[in-house]
Backbone as JSON, one array per atom type, in Angstrom:
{
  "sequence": "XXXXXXXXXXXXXXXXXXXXXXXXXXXXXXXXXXXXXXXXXXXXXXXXXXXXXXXXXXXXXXXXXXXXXXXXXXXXXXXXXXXXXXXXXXXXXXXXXXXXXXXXXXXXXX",
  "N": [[31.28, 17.92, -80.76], [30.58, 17.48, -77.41], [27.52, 18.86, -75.48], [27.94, 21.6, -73.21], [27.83, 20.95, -69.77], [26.0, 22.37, -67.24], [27.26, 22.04, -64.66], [30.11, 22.07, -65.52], [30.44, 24.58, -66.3], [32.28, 27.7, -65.21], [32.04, 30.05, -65.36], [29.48, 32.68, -67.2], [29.67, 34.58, -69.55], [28.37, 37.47, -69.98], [27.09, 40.19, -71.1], [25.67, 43.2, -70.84], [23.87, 45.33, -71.33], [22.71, 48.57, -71.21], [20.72, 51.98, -71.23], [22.26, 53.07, -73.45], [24.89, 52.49, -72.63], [27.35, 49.88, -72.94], [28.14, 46.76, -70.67], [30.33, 44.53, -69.15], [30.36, 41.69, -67.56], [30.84, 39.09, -65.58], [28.92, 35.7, -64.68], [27.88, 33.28, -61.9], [27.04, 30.26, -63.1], [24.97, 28.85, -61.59], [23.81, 30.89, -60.78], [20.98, 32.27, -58.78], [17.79, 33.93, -59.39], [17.4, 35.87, -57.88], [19.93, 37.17, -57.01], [20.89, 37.48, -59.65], [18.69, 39.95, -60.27], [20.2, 41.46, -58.55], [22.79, 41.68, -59.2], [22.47, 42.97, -61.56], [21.45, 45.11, -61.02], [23.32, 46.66, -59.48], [25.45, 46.78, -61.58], [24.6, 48.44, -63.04], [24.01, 50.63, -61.8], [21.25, 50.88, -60.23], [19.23, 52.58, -58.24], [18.28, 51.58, -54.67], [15.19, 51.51, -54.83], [14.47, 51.6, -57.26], [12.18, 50.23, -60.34], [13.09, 48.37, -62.5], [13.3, 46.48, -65.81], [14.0, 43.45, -67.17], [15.99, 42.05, -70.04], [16.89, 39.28, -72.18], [18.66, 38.36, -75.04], [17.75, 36.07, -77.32], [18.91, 32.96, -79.71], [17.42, 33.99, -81.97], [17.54, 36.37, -81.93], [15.49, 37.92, -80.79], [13.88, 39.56, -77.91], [13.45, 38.36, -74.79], [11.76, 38.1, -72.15], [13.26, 38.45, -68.63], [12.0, 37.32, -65.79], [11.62, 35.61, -63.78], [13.08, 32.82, -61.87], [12.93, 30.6, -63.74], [12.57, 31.51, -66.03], [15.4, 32.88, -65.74], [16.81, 30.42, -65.7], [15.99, 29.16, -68.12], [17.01, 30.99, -70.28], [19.94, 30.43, -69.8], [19.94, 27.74, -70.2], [19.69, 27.67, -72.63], [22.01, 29.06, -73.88], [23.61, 27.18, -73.18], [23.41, 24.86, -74.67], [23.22, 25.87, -77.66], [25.76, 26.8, -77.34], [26.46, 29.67, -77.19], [28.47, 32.67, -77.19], [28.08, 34.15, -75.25], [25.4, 35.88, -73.02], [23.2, 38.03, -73.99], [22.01, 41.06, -72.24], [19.56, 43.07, -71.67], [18.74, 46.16, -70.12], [16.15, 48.03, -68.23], [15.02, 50.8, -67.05], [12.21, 51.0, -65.25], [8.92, 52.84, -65.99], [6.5, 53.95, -63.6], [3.98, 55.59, -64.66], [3.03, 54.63, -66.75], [0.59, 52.89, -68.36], [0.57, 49.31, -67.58], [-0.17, 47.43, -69.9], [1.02, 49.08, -71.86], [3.86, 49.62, -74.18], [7.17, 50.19, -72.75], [8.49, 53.39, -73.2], [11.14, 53.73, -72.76], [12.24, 51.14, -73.06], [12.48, 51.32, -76.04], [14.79, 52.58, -76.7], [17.03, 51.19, -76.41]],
  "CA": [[31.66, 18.45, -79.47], [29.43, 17.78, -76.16], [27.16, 19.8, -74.85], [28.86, 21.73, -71.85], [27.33, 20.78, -68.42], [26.74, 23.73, -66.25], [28.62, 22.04, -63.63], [31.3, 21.86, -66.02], [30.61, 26.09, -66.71], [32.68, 28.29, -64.04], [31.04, 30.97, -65.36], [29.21, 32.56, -68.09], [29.74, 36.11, -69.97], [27.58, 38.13, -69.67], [27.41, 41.67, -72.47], [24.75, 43.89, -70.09], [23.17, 46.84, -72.36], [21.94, 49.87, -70.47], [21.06, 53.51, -71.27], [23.03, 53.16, -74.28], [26.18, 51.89, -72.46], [27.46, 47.95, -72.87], [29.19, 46.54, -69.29], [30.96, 43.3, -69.57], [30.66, 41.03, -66.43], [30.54, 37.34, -65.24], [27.99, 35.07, -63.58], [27.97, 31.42, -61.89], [25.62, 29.68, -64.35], [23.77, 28.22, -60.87], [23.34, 31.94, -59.79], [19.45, 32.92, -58.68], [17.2, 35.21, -60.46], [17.21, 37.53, -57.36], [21.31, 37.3, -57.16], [20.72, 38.24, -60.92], [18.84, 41.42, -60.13], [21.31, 42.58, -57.42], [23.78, 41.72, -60.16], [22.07, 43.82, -62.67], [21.17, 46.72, -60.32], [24.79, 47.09, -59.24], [26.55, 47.08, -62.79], [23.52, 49.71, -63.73], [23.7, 51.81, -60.6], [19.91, 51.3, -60.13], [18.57, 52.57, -56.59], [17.62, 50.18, -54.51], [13.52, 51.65, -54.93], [14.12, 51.63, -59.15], [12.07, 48.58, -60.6], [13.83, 47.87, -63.56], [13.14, 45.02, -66.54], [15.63, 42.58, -67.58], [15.6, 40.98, -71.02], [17.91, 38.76, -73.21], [18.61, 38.03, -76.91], [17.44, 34.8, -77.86], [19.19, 32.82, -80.59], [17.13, 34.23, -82.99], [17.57, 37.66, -82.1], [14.65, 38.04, -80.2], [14.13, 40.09, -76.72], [12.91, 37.23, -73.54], [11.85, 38.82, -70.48], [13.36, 37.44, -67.6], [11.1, 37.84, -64.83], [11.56, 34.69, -62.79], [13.77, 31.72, -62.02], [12.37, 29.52, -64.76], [12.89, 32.04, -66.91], [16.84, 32.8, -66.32], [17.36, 28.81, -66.23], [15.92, 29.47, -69.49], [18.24, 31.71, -71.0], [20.74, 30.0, -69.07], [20.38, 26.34, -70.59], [19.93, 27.87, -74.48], [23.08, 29.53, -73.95], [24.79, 26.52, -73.37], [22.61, 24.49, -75.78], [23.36, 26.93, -78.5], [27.59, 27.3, -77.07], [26.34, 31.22, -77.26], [29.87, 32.99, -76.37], [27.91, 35.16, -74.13], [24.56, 36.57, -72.72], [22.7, 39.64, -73.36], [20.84, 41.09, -71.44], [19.1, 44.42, -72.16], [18.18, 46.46, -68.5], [15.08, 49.33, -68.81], [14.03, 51.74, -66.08], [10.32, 51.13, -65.34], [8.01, 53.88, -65.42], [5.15, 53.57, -62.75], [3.41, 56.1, -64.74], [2.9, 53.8, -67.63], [-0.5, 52.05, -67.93], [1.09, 48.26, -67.98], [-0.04, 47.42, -71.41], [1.74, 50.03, -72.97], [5.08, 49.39, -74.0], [7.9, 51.59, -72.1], [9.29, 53.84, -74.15], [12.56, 53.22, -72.52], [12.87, 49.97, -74.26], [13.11, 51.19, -77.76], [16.06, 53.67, -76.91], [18.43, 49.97, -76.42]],
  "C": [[30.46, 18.33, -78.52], [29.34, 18.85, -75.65], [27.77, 20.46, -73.24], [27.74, 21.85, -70.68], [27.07, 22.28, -67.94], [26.92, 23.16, -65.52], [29.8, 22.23, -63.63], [31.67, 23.85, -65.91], [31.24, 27.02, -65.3], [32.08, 29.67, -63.85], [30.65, 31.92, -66.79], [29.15, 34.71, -68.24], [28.36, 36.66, -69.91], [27.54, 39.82, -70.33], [25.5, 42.21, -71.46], [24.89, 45.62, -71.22], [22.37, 47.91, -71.48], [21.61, 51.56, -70.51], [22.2, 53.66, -72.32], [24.86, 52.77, -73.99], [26.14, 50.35, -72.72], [28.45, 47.97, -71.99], [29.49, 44.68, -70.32], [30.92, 42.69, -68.17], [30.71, 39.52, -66.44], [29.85, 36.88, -64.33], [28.28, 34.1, -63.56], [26.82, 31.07, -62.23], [24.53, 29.09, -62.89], [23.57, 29.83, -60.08], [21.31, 31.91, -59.7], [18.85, 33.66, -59.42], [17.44, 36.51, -59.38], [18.78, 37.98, -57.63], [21.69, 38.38, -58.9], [20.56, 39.67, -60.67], [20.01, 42.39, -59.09], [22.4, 42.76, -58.95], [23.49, 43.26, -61.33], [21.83, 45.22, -62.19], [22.22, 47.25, -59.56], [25.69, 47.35, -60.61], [25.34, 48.83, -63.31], [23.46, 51.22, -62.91], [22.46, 52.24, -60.39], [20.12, 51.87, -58.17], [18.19, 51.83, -56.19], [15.67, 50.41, -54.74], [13.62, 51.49, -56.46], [13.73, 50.06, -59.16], [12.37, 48.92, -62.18], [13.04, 46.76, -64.83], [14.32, 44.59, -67.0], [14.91, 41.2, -68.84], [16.52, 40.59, -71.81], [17.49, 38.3, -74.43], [18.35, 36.84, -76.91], [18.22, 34.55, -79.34], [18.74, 33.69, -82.1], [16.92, 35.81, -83.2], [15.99, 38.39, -81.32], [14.28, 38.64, -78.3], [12.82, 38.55, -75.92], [13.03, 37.89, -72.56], [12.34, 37.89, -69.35], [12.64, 38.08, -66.17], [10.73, 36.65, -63.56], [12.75, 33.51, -62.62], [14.21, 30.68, -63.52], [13.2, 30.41, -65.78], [14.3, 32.33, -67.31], [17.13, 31.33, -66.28], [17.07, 28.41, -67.88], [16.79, 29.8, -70.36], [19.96, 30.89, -71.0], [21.05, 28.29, -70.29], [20.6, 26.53, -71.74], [21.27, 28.38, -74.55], [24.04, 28.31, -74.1], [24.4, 25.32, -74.5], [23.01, 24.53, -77.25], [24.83, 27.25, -78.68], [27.5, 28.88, -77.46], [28.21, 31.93, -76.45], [29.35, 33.75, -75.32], [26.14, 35.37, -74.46], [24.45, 37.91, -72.94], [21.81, 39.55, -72.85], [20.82, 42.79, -71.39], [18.39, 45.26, -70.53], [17.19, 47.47, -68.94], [14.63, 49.52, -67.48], [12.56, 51.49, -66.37], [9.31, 52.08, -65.17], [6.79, 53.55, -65.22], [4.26, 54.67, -63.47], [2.51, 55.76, -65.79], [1.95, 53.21, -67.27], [0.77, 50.52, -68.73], [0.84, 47.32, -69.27], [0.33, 47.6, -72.17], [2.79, 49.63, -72.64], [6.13, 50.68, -73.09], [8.62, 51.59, -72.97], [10.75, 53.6, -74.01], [13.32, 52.34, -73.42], [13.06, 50.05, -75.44], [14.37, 52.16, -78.13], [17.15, 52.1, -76.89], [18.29, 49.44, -78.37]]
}
């Protein structure tokens, strides 16, 4: 079976993890990274001042920060690469109080 184009893709699942809930939505595989965060900070009901992180499962079970373009074209091409039935993508409140080295605790409640 050939690999599916994303021109061919109309649009791609999407399994969003947050605060112990799972949403279910859909994206157009040529969306943006910012389009992304609106995306992600509307299914989450962030504020627009909350900075957030946004990270997906990798084939191998593995969390990938997405933190730029590159990075969701990333996720984006292994998905179809891979024929993944769907994206996760794990969301985490950021606490500014956090020296940035340290992990946020947030992330080990998903």
């Amino acid at each position: 079976m050939p690999i599916r184009e994303r021109d061919e893709l109309s649009e791609i699942k999407v399994k969003t993890v947050y605060n112990g809930n799972i949403m279910i939505t859909y994206i157009n595989p040529h969306l943006t990274y910012e389009q992304l965060r609106q995306e992600m900070r509307s299914i989450c009901r962030f504020p627009p001042e909350q900075v957030f992180t946004m990270k997906w499962v990798d084939e191998e079970g593995d969390p990938c920060v997405i933190s730029s373009q590159i990075e969701l074209e990333t996720a984006i091409r292994l998905y179809e690469i891979n024929k993944e039935p769907e994206i996760t993508i794990h969301a985490f409140e950021f606490n500014h109080s956090l020296d940035a080295n340290v992990i946020n605790p947030n992330e080990n409640n998903e």
